Coordinates of C-alpha atoms and ligand atoms in Angstrom, one line a residue:
Chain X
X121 CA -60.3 -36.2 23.8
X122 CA -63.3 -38.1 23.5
X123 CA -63.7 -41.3 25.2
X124 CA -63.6 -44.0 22.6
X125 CA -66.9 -46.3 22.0
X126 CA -66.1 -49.1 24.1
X127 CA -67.5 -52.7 21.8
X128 CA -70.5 -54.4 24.1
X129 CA -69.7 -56.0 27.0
X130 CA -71.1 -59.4 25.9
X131 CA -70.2 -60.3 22.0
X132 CA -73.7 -61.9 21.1
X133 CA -74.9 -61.1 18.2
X134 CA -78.0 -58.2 17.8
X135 CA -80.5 -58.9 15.4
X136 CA -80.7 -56.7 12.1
X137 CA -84.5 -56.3 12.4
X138 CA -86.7 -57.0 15.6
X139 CA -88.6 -59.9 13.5
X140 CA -85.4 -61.8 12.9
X141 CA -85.3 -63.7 16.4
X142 CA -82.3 -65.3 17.8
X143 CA -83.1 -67.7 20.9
X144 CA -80.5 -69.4 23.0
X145 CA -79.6 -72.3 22.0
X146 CA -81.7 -72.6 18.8
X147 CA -81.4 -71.6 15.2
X148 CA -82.6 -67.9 14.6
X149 CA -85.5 -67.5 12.7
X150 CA -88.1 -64.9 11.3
X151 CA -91.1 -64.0 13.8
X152 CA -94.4 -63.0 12.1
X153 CA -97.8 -62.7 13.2
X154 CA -101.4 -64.0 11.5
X155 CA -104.9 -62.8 12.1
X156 CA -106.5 -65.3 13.4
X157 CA -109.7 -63.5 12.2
X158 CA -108.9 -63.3 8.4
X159 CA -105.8 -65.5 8.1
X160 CA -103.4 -62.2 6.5
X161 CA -99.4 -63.2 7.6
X162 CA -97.4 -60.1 8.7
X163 CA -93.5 -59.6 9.1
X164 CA -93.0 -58.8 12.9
X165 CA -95.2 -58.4 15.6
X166 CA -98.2 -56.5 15.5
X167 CA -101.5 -55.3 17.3
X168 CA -104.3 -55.1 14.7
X169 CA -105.0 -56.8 11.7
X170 CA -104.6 -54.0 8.4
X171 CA -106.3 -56.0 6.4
X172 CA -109.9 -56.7 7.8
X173 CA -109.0 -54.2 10.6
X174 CA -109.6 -56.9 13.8
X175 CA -108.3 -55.8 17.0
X176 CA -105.8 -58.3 19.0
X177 CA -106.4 -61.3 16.6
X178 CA -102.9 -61.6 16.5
X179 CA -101.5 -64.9 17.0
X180 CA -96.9 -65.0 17.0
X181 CA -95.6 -67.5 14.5
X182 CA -92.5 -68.4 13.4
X183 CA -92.0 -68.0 9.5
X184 CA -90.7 -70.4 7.4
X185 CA -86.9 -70.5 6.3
X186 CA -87.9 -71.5 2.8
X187 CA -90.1 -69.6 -0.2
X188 CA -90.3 -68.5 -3.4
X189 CA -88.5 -65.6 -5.4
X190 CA -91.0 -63.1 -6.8
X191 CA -89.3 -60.6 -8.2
X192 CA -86.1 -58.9 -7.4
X193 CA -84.3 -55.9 -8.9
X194 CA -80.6 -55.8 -9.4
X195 CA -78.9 -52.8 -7.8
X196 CA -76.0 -51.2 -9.2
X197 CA -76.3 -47.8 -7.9
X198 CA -77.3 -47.4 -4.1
X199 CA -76.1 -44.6 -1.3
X200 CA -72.4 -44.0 -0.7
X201 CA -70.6 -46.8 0.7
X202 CA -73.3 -49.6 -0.2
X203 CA -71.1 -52.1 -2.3
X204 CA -72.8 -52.9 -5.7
X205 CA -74.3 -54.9 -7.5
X206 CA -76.5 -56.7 -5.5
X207 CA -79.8 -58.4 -5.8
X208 CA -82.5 -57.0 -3.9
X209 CA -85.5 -59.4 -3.7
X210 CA -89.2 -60.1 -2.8
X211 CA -89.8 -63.4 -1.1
X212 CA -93.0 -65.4 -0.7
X213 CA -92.7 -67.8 2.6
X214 CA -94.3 -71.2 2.3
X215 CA -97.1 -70.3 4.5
X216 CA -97.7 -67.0 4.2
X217 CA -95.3 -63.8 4.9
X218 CA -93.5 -61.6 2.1
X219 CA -89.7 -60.7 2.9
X220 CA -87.7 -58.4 1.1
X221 CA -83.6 -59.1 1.3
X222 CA -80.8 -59.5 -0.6
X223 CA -80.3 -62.6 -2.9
X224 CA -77.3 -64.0 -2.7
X225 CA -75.1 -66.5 -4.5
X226 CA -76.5 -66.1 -7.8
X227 CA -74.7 -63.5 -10.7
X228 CA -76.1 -60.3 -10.4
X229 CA -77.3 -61.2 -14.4
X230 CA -81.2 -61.0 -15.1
X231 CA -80.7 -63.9 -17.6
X232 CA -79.6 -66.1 -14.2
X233 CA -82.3 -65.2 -11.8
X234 CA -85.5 -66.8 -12.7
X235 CA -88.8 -65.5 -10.8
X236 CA -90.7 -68.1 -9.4
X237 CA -87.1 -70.0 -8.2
X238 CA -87.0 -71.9 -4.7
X239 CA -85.6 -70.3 -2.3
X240 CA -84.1 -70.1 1.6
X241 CA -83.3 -67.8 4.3
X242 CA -79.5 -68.0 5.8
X243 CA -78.5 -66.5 8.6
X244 CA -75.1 -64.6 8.6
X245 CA -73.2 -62.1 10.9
X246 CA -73.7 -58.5 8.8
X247 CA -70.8 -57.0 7.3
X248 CA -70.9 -53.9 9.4
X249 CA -71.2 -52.8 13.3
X250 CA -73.1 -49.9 14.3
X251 CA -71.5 -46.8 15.7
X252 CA -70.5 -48.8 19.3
X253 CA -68.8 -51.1 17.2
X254 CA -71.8 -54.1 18.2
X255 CA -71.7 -57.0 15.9
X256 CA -75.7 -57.9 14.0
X257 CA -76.9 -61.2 12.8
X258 CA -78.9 -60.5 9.5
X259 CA -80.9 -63.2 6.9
X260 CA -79.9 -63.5 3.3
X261 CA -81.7 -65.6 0.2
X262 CA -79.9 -68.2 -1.6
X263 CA -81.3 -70.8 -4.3
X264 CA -82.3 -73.9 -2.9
X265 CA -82.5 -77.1 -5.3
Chain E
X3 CA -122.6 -28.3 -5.7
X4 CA -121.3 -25.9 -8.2
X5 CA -119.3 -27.4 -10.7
X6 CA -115.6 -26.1 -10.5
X7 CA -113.6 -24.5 -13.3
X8 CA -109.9 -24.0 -13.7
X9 CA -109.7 -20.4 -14.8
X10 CA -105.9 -19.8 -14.7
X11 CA -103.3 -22.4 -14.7
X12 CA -99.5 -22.1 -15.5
X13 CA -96.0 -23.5 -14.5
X14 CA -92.6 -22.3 -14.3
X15 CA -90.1 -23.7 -16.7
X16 CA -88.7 -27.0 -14.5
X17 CA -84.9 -26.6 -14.1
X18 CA -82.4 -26.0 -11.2
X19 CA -82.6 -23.1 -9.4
X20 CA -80.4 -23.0 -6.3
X21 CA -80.0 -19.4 -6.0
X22 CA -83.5 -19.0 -5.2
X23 CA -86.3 -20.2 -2.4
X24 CA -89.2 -22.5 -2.3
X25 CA -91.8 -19.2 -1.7
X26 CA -90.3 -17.2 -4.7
X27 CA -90.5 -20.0 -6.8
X28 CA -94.3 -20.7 -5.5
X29 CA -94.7 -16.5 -6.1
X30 CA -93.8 -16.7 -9.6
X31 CA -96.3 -19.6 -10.6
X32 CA -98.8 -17.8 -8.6
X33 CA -98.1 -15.2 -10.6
X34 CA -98.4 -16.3 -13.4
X35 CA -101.5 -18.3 -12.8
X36 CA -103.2 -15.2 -11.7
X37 CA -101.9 -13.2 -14.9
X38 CA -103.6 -16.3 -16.8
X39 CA -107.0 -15.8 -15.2
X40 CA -106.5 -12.2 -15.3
X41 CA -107.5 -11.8 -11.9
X42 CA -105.3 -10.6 -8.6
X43 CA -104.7 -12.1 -5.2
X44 CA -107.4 -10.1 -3.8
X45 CA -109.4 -12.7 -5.6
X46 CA -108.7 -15.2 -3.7
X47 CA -110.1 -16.5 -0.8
X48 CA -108.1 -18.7 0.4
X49 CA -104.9 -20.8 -0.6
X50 CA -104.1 -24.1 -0.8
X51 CA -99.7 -24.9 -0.9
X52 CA -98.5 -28.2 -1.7
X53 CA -94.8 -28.6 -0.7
X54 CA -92.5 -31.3 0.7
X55 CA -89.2 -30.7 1.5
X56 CA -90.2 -28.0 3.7
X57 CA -93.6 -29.2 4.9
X58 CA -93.2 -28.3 8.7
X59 CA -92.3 -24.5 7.6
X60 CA -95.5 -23.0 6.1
X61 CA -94.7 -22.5 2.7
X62 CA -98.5 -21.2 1.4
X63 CA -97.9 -18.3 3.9
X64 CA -94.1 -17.6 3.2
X65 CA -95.6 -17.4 -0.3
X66 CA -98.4 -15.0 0.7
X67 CA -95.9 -13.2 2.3
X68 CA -94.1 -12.9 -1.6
X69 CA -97.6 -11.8 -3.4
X70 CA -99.9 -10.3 -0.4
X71 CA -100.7 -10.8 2.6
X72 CA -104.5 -10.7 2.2
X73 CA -105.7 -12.6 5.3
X74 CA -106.8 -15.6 3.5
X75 CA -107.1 -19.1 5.3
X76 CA -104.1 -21.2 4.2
X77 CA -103.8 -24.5 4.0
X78 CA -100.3 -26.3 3.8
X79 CA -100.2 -30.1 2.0
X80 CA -97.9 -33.0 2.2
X81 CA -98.5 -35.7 0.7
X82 CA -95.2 -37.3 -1.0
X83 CA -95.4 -37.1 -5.2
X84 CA -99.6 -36.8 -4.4
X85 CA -98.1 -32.9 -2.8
X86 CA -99.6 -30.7 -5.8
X87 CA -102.4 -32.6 -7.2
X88 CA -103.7 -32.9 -3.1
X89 CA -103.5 -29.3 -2.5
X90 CA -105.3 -28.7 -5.7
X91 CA -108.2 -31.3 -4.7
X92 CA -108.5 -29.7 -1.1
X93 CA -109.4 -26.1 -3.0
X94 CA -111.6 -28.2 -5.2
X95 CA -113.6 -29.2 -2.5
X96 CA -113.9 -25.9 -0.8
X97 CA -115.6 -24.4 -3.9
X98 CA -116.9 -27.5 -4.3
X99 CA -118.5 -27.4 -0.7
X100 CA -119.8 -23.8 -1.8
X101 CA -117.5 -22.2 0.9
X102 CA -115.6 -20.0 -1.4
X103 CA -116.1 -19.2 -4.9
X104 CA -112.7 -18.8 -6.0
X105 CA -108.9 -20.2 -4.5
X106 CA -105.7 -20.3 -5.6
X107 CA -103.3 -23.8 -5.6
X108 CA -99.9 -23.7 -5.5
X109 CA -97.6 -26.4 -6.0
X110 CA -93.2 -26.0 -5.4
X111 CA -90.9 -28.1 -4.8
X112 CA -86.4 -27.4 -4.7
X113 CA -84.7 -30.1 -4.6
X114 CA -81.4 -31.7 -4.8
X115 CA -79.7 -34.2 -7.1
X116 CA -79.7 -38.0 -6.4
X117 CA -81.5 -41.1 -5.4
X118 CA -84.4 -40.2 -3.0
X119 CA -86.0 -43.3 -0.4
X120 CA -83.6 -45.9 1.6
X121 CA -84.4 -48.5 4.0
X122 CA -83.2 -47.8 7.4
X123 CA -81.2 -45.6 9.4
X124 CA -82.0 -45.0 12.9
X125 CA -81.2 -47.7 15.5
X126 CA -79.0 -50.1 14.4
X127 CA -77.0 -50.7 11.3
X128 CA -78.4 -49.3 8.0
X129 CA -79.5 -52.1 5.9
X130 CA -79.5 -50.5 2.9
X131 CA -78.1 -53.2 0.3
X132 CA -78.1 -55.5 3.3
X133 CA -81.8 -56.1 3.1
X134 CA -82.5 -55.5 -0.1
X135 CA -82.9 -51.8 -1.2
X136 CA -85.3 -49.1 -0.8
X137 CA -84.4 -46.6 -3.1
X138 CA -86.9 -45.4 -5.3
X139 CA -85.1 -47.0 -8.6
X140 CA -84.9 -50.2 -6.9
X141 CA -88.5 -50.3 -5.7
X142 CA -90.2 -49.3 -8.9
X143 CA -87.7 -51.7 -10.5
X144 CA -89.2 -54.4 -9.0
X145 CA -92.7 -53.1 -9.5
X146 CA -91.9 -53.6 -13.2
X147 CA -90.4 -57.0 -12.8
X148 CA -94.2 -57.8 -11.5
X149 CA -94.9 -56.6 -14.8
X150 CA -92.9 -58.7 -16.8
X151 CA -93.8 -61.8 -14.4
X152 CA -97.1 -61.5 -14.8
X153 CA -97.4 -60.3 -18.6
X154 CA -93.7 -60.8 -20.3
X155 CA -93.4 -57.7 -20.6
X156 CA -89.4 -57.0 -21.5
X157 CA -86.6 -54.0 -20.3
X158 CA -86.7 -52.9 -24.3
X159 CA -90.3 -52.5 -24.2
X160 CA -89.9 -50.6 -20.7
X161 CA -86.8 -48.7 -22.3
X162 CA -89.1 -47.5 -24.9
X163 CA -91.3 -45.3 -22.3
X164 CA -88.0 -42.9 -21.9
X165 CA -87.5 -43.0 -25.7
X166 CA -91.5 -41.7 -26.4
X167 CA -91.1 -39.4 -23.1
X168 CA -87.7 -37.9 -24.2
X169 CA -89.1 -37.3 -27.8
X170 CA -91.9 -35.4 -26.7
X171 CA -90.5 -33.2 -24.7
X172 CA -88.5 -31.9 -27.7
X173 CA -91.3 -30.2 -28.5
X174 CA -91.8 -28.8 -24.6
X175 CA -90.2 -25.5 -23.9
X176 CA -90.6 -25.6 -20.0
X177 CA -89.4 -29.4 -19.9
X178 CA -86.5 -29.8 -18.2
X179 CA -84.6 -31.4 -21.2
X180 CA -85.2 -31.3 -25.0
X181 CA -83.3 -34.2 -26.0
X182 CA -83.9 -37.1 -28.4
X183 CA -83.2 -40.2 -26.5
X184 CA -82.8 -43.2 -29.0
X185 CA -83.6 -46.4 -27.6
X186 CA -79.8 -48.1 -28.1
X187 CA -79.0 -45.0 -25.8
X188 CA -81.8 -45.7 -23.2
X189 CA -80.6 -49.2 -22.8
X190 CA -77.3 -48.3 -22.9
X191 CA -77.3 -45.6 -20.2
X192 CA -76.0 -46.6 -16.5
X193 CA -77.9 -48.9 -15.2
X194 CA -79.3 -47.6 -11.5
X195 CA -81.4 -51.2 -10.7
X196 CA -81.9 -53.2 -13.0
X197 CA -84.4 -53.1 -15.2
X198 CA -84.3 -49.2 -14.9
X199 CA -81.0 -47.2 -16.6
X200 CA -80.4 -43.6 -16.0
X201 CA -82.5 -42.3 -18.4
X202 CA -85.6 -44.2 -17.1
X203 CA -85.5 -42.3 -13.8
X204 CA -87.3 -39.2 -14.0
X205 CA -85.0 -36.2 -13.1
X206 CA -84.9 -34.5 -9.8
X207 CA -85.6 -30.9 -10.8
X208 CA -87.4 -27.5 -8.8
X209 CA -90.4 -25.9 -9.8
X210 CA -93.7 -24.6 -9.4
X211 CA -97.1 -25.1 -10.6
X212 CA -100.6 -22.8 -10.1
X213 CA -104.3 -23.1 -10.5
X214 CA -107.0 -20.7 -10.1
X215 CA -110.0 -22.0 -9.8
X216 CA -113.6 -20.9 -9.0
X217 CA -117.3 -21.7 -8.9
X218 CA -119.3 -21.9 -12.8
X219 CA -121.2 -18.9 -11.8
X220 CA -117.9 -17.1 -10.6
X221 CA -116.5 -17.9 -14.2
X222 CA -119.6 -16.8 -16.0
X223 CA -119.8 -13.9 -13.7
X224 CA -115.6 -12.9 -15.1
X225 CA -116.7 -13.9 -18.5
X226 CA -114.0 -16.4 -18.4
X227 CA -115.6 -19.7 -19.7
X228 CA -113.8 -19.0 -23.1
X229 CA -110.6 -21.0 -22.0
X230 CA -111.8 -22.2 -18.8
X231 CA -111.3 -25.9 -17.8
X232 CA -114.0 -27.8 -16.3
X233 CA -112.9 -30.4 -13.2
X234 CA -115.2 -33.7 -14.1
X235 CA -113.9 -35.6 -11.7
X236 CA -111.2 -35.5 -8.7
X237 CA -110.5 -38.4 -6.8
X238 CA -107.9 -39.7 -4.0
X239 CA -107.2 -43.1 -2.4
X240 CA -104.7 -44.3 -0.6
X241 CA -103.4 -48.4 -0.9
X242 CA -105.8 -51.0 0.1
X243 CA -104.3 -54.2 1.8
X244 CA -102.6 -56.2 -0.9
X245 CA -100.8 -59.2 0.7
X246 CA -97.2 -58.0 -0.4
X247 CA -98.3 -53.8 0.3
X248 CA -95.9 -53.7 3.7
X249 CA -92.9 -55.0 2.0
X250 CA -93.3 -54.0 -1.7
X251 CA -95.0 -50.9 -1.9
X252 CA -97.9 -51.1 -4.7
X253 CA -98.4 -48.6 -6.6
X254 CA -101.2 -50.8 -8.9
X255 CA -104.3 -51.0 -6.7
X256 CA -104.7 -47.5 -5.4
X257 CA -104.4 -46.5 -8.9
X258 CA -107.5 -48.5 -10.0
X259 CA -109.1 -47.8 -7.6
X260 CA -108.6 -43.9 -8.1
X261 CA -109.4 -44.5 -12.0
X262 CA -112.6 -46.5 -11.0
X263 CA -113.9 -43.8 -8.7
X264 CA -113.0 -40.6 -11.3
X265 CA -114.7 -42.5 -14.2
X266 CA -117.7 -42.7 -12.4
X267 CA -117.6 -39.4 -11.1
X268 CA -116.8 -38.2 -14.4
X269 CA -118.8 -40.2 -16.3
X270 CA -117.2 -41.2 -19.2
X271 CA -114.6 -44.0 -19.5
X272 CA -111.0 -44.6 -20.8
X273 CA -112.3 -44.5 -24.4
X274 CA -113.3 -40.7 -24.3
X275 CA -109.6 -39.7 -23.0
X276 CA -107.6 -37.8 -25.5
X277 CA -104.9 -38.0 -23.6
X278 CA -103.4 -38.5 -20.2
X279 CA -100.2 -37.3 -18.0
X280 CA -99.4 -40.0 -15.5
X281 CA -96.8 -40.8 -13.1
X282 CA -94.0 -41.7 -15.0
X283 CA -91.7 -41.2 -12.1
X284 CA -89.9 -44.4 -13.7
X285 CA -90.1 -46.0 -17.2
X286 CA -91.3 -49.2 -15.5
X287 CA -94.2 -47.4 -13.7
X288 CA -95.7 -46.0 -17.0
X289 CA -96.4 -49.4 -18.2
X290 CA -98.0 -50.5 -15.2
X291 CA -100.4 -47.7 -15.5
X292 CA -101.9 -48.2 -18.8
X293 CA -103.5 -50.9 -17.3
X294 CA -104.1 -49.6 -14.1
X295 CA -105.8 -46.9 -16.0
X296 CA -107.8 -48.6 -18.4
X297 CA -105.9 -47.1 -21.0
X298 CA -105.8 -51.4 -22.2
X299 CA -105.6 -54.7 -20.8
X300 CA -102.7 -55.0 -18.6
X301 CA -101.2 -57.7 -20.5
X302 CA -101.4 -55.0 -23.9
X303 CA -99.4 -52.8 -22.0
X304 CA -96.2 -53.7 -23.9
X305 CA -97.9 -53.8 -27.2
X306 CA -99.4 -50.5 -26.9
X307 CA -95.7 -49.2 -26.5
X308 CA -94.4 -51.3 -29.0
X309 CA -96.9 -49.7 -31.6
X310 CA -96.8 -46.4 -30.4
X311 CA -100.4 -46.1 -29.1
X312 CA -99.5 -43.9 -26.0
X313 CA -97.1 -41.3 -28.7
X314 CA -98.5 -38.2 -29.6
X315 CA -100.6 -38.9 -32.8
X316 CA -101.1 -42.2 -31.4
X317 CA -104.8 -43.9 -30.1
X318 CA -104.2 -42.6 -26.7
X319 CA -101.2 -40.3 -26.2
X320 CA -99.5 -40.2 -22.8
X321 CA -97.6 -37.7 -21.2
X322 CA -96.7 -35.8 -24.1
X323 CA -95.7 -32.7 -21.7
X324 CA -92.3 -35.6 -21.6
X325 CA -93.3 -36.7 -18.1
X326 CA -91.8 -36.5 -15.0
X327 CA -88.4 -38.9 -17.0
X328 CA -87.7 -35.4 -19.3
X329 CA -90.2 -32.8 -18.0
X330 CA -88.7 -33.5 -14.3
X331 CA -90.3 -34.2 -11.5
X332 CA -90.3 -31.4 -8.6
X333 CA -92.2 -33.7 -5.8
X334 CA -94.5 -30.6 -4.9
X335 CA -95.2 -29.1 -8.0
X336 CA -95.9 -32.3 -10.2
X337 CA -99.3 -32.5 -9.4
X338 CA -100.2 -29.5 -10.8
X339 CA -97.8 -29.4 -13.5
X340 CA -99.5 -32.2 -14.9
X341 CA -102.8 -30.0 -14.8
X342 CA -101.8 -27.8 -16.6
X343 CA -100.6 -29.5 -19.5
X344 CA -103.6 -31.0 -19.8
X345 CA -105.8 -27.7 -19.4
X346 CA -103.2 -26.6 -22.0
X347 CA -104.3 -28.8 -24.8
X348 CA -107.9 -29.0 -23.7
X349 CA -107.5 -24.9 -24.6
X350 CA -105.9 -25.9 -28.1
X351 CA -102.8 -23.6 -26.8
X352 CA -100.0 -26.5 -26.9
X353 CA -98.5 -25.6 -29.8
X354 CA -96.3 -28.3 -31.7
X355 CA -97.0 -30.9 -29.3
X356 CA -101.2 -29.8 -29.4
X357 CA -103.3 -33.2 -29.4
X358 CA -105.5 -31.9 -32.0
X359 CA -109.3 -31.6 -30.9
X360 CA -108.4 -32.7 -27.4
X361 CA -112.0 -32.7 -25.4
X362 CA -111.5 -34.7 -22.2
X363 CA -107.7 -35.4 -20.8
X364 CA -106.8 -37.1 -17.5
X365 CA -104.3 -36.3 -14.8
X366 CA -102.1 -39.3 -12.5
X367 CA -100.5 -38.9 -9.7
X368 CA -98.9 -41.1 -6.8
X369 CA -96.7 -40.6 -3.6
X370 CA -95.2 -43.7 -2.2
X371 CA -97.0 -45.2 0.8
X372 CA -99.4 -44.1 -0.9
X373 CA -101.3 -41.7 -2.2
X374 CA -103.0 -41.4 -5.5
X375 CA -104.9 -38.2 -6.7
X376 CA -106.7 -38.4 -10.9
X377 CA -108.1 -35.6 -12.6
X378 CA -110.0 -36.1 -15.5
X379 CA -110.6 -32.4 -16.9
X380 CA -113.1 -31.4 -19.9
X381 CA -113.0 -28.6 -22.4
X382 CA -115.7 -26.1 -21.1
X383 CA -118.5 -25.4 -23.8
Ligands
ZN431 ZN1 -107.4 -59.9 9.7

């Protein structure tokens, strides 16, 4: 018999994506980067600059937790096991940085979602493990008034 | 340079064909594309193989291996939904280079059913639906819900694309499907994401597409210029940095700046089009090409299919071949499949769905992440 996956040894939480940051003892938030030659925002951590092609211009930033929706698509048919509907979104940060998620607490109704809407990143334990049974903190959109 | 001439062009009808492979399909359009220029393989000197599925397995020389194995470079091409219409632009360029005089494209492509793209996978947890989605449905549904941010432009008027698409294909024996698709049944089909129902997808189908084409004095030489095709312009780009490119793949700026480039080249503009096959992989995407294509101002886009500008009969008919939504869409072989509808009607040989007096048509295509390939292809005189 196979020996079964034994859960990690400590039960912190792993992040979903390497830009979603979780320090100790702080709220997690979304790392990007900005050129400090041309001023483009990136998701994640990077070396060069893709859009005026500097080379280690790259400063680390920490994006902002709230933005606006710009467009989303509602999902009813995804891969096997993928519970639908849900609202998969595009998300300007308020200083720069584009996020795609899914939006959440809002009817998965186009008449409901307006583009343009305020929103914020929460941060929520994901609703599944991975294959050694380790728990992942993930970000989710909600409106914000 | 020499100018370059599509000699013979042809395309297997699209359809499912498990029971077969990638290099028999590929055989028979090469086949037939040779039959069409009236030439053989010993023609050829070299070929040029778009496939994608089996991209690491030499598919132009599994094909050779089907129709004669003359010796001839091959070159195998990838390049996502780009696959055909790249192949075809890297034999253009060989005969344009003067380096041969005449080659041979292939384009094949067998695939399965269902959705194609995903995020994730790997390390970690998928997040798939957790992160929003990266299926192809999904992404191009939110490319058209930049659309309707931008310029109003509504899910009927999108619907409508499948309704023209569908319609014209009626009249399209090697389309996939010959159905009339009336717009209450567009909108009214299972909705995959949202603004994009089943019948907005363009269907996952095999096939096989193939050119022959060769040097002006090569055709002269044959005595071929009676149906041959002139190349005015071929152009690739890939996606210049857009602000929003690494999280919401845009499929708008490496289109124009493909259209800008093969106009010049070309020289002529949207105006002289008689008509155009573009990448109508989704409903949405077709509008966002009219636009992106100078076929009309962006903000027209929903207008123009609204008044039936882009039907056949109309001031600009697009994709009357059905499009990738009702032709189907075999990755590979698109690129070339689009081609030769075009060369079809620029030859007057389209039968019921013949854009009558057709001079100058234009060909669209683009892989995701991206790559972008237009044609623009003249009656020879
Ligand atoms: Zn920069």
């Amino acid at each position: 018999m196979p020996p079964e996956a034994q859960p990690a040894e400590s039960n912190a939480l792993l992040p979903v994506v390497p830009f979603l940051k979780i320090p100790e003892g702080a709220d997690p938030y979304l790392e990007g980067s900005r050129c400090q030659n041309c001023g483009a925002v990136f998701i994640g951590e990077r070396d060069n600059c893709s859009s005026c092609g500097a080379r280690d211009q790259m400063e680390t930033i920490q994006l902002s937790n709230k933005g606006e929706l710009y467009v989303f698509s509602i999902v009813f048919r995804s891969f096997p096991g993928i519970e639908v509907p849900y609202v998969s979104a595009i998300v300007d940060l308020e200083g720069g940085g584009t996020v795609k998620g899914n939006l959440i607490n809002v009817d998965p109704d186009p008449e409901k979602i307006q583009m343009g809407m305020p929103v914020e990143l929460v941060y929520k334990t994901a609703p599944r493990k991975d294959a050694e049974g380790n728990e992942y903190l993930t970000y989710y959109f909600q409106p914000r008034s | 340079m020499s100018d370059v001439y599509i000699i013979g062009i042809d395309m297997i009808k699209f359809g499912r064909f498990p029971e077969t492979s990638v290099p028999k399909l590929g055989a028979t359009a090469a086949h037939m594309a040779l039959d069409d220029a009236g030439v053989s393989i010993q023609d050829c000197q070299a070929l040029y193989s778009g496939n994608l599925g089996q991209a690491a397995a030499m598919v132009g020389q599994r094909i050779l291996a089907e129709i004669g194995q003359t010796g001839v470079p091959v070159v195998n091409c990838a390049n996502a939904c780009a696959t055909g219409a790249t192949a075809f632009r890297e034999g253009w360029m060989s005969i344009k280079a003067g380096i041969y005089d005449m080659v041979l494209c292939v384009g094949t492509e067998q695939m399965g059913k269902g959705l194609l793209g995903g995020a994730g996978g790997g390390k970690g947890i998928p997040t798939e639906g957790l992160l929003g989605s990266g299926t192809m449905p999904a992404v191009f549904a939110e490319a058209g819900m930049e659309h309707q941010r931008k310029y109003g432009t509504t899910f009927e008027q999108f619907a409508k694309v499948s309704v023209k698409n569908h319609h014209h294909s009626t009249m399209n024996p090697k389309a996939m499907y010959q159905i009339e698709t009336p717009l209450e049944t567009v909108m009214g089909a299972e909705m995959i994401s949202y603004p994009n129902t089943k019948l907005m997808c363009s269907v996952n189908v095999d096939g096989a597409a193939a050119a022959v084409i060769c040097s002006e004095e090569k055709a002269r030489e044959l005595g071929k210029m009676d149906r041959a095709v002139k190349v005015r312009a071929s152009v690739m780009s890939s996606d210049p940095y857009q602000e929003r490119n690494l999280q919401m793949p845009d499929v708008n700026s490496c289109t124009q700046v493909a259209a800008k480039a093969a106009y010049e080249m070309a020289g002529i503009g949207p105006d002289d089009l008689d008509l155009v096959e573009l990448h109508d992989c989704f409903a949405t995407a077709e509008i966002l090409h009219y636009g992106n294509l100078g076929l009309g101002k962006q903000e027209d886009a929903g207008r123009m299919i609204d008044e039936g500008e882009t039907s056949l009969g109309g001031r600009i008919p697009v994709n009357v071949s059905g499009g990738l939504l009702s032709k189907g869409h075999p990755l590979g072989a698109t690129g070339i499949a689009n081609l030769y509808e075009v060369s079809t009607h620029l030859r007057n040989e389209a039968g019921e769905r013949q854009v009558e007096g057709a001079r100058f048509g234009l060909t669209h295509v683009i892989g995701l992440g991206s790559a972008c390939a237009i044609h623009i292809l003249e009656k020879a005189s």
